[in-house]
Short mmCIF file of C-alpha atoms in Angstrom, two decimals:
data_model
loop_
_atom_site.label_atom_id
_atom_site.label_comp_id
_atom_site.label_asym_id
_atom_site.label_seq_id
_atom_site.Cartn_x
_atom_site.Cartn_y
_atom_site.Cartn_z
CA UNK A 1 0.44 97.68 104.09
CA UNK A 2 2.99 100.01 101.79
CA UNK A 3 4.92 100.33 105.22
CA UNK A 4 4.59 96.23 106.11
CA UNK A 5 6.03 95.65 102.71
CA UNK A 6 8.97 97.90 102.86
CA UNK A 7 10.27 96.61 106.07
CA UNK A 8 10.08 92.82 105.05
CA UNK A 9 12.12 93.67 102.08
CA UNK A 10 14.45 95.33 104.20
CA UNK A 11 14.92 92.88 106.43
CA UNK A 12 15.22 90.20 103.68
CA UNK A 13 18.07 92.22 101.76
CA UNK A 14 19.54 92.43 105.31
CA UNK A 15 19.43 88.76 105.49
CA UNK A 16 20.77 88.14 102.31
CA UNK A 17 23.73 90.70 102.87
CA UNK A 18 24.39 88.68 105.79
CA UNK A 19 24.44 85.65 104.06
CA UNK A 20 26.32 86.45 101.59
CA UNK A 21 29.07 87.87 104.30
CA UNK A 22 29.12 84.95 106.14
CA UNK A 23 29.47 82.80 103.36
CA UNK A 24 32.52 85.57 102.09
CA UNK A 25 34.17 84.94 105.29
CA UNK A 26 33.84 80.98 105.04
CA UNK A 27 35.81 80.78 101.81
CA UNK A 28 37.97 83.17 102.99
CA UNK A 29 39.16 81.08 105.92
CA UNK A 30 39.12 77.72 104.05
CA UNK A 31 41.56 79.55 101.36
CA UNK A 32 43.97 80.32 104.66
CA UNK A 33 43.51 77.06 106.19
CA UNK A 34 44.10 74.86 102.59
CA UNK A 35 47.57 77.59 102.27
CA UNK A 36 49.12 77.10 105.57
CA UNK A 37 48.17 73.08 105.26
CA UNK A 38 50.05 73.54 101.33
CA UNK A 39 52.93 75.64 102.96
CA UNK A 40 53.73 73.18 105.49
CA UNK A 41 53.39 70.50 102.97
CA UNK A 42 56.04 72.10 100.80
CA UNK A 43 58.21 72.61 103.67
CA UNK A 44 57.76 69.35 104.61
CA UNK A 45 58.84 67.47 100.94
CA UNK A 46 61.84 69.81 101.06
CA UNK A 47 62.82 68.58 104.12
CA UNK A 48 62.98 65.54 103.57
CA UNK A 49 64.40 66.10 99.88
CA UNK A 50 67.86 66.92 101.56
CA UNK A 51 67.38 64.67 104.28
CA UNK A 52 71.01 63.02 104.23
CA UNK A 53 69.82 59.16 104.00
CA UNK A 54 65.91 59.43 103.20
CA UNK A 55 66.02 61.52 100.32
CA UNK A 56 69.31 59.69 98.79
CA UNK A 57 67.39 58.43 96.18
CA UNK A 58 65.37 61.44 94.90
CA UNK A 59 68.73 63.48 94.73
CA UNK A 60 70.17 61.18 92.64
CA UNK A 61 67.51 61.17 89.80
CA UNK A 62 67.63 65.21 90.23
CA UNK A 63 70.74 65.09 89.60
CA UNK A 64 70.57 62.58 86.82
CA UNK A 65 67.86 64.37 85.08
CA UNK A 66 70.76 67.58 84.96
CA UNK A 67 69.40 69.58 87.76
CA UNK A 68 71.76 71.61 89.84
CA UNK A 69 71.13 71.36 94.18
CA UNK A 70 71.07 75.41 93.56
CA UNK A 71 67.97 74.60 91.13
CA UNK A 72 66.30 72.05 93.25
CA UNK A 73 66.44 74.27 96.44
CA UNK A 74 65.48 77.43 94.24
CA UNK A 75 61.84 75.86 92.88
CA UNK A 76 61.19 74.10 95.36
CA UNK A 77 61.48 70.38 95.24
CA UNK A 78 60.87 68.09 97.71
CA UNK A 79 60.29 64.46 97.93
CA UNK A 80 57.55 62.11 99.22
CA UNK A 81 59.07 59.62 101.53
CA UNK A 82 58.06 56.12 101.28
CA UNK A 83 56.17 55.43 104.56
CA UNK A 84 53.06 56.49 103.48
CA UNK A 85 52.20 58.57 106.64
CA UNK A 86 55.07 61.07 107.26
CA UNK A 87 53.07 64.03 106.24
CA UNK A 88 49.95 62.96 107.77
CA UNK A 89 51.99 62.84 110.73
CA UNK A 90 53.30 66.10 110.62
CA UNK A 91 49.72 68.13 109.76
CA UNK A 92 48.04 66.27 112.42
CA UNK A 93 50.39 68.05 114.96
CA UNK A 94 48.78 71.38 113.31
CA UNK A 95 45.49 70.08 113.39
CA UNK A 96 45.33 70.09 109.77
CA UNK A 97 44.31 66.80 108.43
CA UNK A 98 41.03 67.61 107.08
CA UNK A 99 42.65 70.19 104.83
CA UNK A 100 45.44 67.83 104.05
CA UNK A 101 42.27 65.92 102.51
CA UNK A 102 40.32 68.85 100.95
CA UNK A 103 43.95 69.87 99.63
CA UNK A 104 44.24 66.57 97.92
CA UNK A 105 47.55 65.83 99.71
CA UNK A 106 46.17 63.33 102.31
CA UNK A 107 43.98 60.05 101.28
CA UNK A 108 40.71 60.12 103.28
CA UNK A 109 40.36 57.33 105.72
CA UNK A 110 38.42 54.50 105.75
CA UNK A 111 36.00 54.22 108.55
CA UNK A 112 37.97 53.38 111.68
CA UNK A 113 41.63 53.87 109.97
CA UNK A 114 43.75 57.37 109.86
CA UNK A 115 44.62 59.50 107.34
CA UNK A 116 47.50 58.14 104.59
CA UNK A 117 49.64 60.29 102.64
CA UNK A 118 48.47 60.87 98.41
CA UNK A 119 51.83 60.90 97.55
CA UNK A 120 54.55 58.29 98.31
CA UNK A 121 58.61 57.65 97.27
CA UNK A 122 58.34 60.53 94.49
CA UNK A 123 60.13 63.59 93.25
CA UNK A 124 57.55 66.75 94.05
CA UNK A 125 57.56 69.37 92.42
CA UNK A 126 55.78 72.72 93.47
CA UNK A 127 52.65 74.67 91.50
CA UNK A 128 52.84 78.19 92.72
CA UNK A 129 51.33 81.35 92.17
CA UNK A 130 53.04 84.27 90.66
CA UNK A 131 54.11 85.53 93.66
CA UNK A 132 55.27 82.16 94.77
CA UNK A 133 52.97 80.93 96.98
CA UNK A 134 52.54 76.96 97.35
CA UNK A 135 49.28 75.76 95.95
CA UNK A 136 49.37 72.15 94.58
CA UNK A 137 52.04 69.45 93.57
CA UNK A 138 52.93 66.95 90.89
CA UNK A 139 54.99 63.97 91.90
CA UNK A 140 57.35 62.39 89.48
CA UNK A 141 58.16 58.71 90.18
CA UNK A 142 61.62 57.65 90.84
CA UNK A 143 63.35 54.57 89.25
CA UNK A 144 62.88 52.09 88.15
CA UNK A 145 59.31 54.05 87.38
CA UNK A 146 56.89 50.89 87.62
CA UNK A 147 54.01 53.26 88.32
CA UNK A 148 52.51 55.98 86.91
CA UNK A 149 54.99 58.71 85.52
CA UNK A 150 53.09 61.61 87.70
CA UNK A 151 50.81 61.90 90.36
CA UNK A 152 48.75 64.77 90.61
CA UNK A 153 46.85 66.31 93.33
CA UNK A 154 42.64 67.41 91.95
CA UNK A 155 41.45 71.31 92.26
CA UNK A 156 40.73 72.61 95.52
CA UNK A 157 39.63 76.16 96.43
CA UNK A 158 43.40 77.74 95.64
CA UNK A 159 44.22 75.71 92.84
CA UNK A 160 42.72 75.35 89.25
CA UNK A 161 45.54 73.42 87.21
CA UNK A 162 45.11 75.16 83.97
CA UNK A 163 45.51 78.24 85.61
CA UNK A 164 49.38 77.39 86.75
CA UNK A 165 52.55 77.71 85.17
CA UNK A 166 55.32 75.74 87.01
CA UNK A 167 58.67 78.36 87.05
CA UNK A 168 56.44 81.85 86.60
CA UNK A 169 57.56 82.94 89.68
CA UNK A 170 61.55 82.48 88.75
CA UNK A 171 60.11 84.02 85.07
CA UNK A 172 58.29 86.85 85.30
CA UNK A 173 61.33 89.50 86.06
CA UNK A 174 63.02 87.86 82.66
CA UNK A 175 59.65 87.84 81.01
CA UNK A 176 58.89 91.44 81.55
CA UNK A 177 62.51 92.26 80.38
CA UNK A 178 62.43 90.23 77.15
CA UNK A 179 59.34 90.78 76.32
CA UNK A 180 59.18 86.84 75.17
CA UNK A 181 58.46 83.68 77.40
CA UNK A 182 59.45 80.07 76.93
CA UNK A 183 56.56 77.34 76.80
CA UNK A 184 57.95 74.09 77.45
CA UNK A 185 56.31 70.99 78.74
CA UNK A 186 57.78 69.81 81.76
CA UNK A 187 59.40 70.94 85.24
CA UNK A 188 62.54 69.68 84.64
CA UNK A 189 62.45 71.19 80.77
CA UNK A 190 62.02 74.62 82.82
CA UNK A 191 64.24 74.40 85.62
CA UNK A 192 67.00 72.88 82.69
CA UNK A 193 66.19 76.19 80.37
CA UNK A 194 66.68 78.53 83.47
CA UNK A 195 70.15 76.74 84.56
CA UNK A 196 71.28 76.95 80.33
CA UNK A 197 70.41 80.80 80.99
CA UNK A 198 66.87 81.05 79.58
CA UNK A 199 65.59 82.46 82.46
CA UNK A 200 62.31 83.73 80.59
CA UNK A 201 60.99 79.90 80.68
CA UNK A 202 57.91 77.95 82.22
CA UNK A 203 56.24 74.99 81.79
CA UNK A 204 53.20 73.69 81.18
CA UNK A 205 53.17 70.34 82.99
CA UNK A 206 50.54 69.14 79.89
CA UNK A 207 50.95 70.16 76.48
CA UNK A 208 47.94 72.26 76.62
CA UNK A 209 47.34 76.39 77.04
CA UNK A 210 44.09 78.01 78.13
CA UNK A 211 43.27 81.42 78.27
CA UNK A 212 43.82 81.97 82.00
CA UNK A 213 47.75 80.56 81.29
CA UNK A 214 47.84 82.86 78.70
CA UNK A 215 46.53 85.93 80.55
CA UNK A 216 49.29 85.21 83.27
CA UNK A 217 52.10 85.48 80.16
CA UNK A 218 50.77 88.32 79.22
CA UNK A 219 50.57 89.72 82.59
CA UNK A 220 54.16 89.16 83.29
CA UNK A 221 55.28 91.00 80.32
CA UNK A 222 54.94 88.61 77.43
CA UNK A 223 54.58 90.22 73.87
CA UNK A 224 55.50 87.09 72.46
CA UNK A 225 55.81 83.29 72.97
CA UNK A 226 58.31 80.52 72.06
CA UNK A 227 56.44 77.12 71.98
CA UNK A 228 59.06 74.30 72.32
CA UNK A 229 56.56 71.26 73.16
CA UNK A 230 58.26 67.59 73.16
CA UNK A 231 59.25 66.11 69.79
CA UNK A 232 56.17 63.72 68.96
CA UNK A 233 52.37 63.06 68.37
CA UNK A 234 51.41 64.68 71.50
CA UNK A 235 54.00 67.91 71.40
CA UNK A 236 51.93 68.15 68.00
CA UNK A 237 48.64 67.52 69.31
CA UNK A 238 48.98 70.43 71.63
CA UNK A 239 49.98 72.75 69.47
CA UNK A 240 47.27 72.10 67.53
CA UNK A 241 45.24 71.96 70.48
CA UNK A 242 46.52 75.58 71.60
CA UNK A 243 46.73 77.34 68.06
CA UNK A 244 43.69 79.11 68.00
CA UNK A 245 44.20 80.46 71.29
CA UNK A 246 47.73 81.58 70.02
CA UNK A 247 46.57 82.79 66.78
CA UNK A 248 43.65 85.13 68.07
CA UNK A 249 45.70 86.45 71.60
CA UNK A 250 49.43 86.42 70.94
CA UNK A 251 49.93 86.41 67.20
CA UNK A 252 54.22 86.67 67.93
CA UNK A 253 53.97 83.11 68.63
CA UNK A 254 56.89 81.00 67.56
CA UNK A 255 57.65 77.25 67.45
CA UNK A 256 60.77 75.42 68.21
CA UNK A 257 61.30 72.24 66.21
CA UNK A 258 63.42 69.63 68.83
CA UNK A 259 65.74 67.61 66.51
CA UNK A 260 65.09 63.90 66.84
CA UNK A 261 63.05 62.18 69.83
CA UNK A 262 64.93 64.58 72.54
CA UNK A 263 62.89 66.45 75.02
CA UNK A 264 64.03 69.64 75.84
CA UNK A 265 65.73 68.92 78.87
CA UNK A 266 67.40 65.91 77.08
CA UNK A 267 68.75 68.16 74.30
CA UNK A 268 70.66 70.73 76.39
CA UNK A 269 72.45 68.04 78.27
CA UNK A 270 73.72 66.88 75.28
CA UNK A 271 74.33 69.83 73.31
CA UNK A 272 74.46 72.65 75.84
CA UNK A 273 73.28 76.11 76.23
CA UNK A 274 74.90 77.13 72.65
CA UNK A 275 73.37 74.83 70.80
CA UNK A 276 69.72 75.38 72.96
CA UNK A 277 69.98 78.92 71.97
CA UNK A 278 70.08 78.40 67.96
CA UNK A 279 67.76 76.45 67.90
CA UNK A 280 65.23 79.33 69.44
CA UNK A 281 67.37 81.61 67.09
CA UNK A 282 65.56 79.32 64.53
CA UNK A 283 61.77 79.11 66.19
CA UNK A 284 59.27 79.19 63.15
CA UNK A 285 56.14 81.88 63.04
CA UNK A 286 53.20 79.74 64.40
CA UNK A 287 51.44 79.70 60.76
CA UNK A 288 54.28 78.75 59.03
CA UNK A 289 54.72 75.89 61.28
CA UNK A 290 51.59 74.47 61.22
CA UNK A 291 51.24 74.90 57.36
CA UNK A 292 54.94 72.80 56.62
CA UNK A 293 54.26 70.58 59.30
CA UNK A 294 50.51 69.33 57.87
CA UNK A 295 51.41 69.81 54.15
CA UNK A 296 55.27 69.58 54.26
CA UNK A 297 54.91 69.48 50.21
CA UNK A 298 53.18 72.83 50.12
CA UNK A 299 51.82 73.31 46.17
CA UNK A 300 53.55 69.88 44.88
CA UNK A 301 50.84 68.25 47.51
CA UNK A 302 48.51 65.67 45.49
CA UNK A 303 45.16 65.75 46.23
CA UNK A 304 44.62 63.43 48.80
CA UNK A 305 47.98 64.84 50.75
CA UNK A 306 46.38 68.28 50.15
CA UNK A 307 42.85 66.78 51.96
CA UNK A 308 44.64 64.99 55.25
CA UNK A 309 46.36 68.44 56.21
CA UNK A 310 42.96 70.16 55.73
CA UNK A 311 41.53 67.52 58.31
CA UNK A 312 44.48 68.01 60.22
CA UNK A 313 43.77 72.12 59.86
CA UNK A 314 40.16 72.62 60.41
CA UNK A 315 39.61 71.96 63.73
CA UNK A 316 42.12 74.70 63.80
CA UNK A 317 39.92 76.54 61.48
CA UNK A 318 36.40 75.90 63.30
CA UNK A 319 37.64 77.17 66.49
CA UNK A 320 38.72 80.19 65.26
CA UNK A 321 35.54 81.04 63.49
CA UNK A 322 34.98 84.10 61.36
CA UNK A 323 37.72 86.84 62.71
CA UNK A 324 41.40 88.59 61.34
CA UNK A 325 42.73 85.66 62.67
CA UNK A 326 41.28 82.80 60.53
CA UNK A 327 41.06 85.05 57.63
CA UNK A 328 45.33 85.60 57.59
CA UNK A 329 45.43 81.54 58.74
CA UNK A 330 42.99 80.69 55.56
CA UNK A 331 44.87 83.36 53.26
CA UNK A 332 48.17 81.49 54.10
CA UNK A 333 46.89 78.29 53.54
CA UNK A 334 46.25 79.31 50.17
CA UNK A 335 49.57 80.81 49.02
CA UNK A 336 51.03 77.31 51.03
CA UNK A 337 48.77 74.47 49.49
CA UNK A 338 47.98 76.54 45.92
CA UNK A 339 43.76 76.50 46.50
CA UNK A 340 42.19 79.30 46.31
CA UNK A 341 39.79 80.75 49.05
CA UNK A 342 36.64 79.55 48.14
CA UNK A 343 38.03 76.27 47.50
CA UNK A 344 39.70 75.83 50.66
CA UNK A 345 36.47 77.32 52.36
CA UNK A 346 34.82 73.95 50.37
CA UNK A 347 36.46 71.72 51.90
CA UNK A 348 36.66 73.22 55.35
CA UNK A 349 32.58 72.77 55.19
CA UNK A 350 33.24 69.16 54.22
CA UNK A 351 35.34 68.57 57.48
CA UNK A 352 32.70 70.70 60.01
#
């Protein structure tokens, strides 16, 4: 009976071995499939991109948005022609229409119609991995932008979009060498920084950082980061939004303050690389930024002042928890507002 037992729980960790082999191999050949179907894709939207009459129109805004031919060609931009079935078209001649679908770059049919294309008469623009390989796309409408601003493929097996950084491929050399990356926004911030000769920049496409987009900075070399989100509520938002990450994993963390309502991309058009490169001269220690930017009035604060930058704080606060890092965020908050510990500690509880 000893023996009887001993084989069947061979033979079921034999089974389960197998399983677990076959189900290896599976993943592994829908990951090749969804790249070659995202390859052709991208070599597809480039085609047509410099297409002399179709893509006309998506050169134009490339160019009016600053970006150099040499730029476009170099990340990879492409554009989504306006018939709605071009790319179908051409993965259905590699039998690849299914993973067009899975890959989010095809619409699944209707019963009894065919495949349609996701994207249509927009600007794409590439998320790679490191090493440059294809793996998703954004699509930026083209004027006179009466639809949505972008258009985004969903996760598939190969890509995660938080775990992207549009221009880390062109980056990571200039990272490593610096020491320091660039954390802008948008694609055409990055490709604008790289042309102005900040070739240590990427962007977010979002305003928002996660560990796995931090992991990749510091993987390329990145001792430190230069935050230079867009110039309102939601540049804010994300820093906020991102702070505690910053704070606890890459305390050389500097912020950029954009003059006026410019976006990155908007500023070095008009003032050039010179004036783009003072201004990161000038990037504020993380800390220091969030303390003037919440209570600009530092000890002259009144009280209820004082209180709306400790709402505005402790979210900040309550994600950090107990650590080095909250403790040197709470002890500047202090010296910055003129509360002591305990009675900033007070009204943290209040707020959590």
């Amino acid at each position: 009976e000893r023996h009887s037992r001993a084989i069947l729980s061979f033979m079921s960790q034999t089974e389960a071995r197998e399983e677990e082999k076959a189900f290896q191999q599976a993943a592994r050949l829908e990951r090749e499939e969804l790249h070659r179907c995202v390859t052709l894709a991208a070599s597809h939207f480039q085609s047509r991109l410099w297409d002399d009459a179709e893509g006309q129109a998506a050169r134009d805004y490339i160019a009016s948005r600053g970006v150099s031919p040499e730029s476009a060609r170099a990340f990879g931009l492409g554009y989504a022609s306006a018939s709605g079935t071009a790319l179908a078209e051409t993965l259905a001649r590699e039998e690849l229409l299914d993973a067009g679908d899975r890959a989010g770059v095809l619409r699944h049919p209707r019963a009894g119609d065919r495949h349609t294309d996701y994207f249509k008469r927009r600007v794409m623009l590439p998320f790679c991995s490191p090493e440059g390989q294809p793996l998703s796309f954004i699509g930026r409408d083209l004027p006179p932008h009466q639809r949505v601003k972008y258009q985004e493929t969903r996760n598939s097996s190969i890509f995660i979009r938080n775990t992207t950084l549009f221009g880390l491929t062109h980056a990571r050399d200039a990272i490593r060498s610096e020491g320091s990356a660039i954390v802008v926004e948008g694609g055409f911030d990055c490709m604008m920084l790289h042309q102005a000769g900040f070739p240590n920049s990427v962007g977010l496409i979002a305003t928002t950082l996660s560990t796995a987009r931090i992991d990749l900075l510091l993987a390329a070399g990145a001792r430190e980061l230069v935050i230079m989100l867009d110039p309102d509520l939601g540049g804010w938002r994300g820093i906020q939004q991102n702070s505690d990450l910053l704070l606890r994993y890459v305390p050389r963390t500097r912020v950029v303050q954009l003059p006026g309502k410019e976006d990155p991309d908007e500023f070095i058009l008009r003032a050039g690389a010179g004036a783009m490169r003072r201004l990161l001269s000038e990037a504020r220690p993380l800390t220091d930024y969030l303390l003037a930017t919440a209570l600009p009035q530092g000890r002259g604060a009144s009280a209820s002042e004082r209180k709306k930058a400790i709402e505005e704080l402790s979210p900040i606060f309550l994600r950090l928890q107990e650590g080095p890092a909250r403790t040197a965020l709470l002890e500047a908050l202090a010296s910055h507002s003129g509360l002591s510990g305990p009675e900033l500690e007070s009204l943290l509880r209040t707020q959590g």
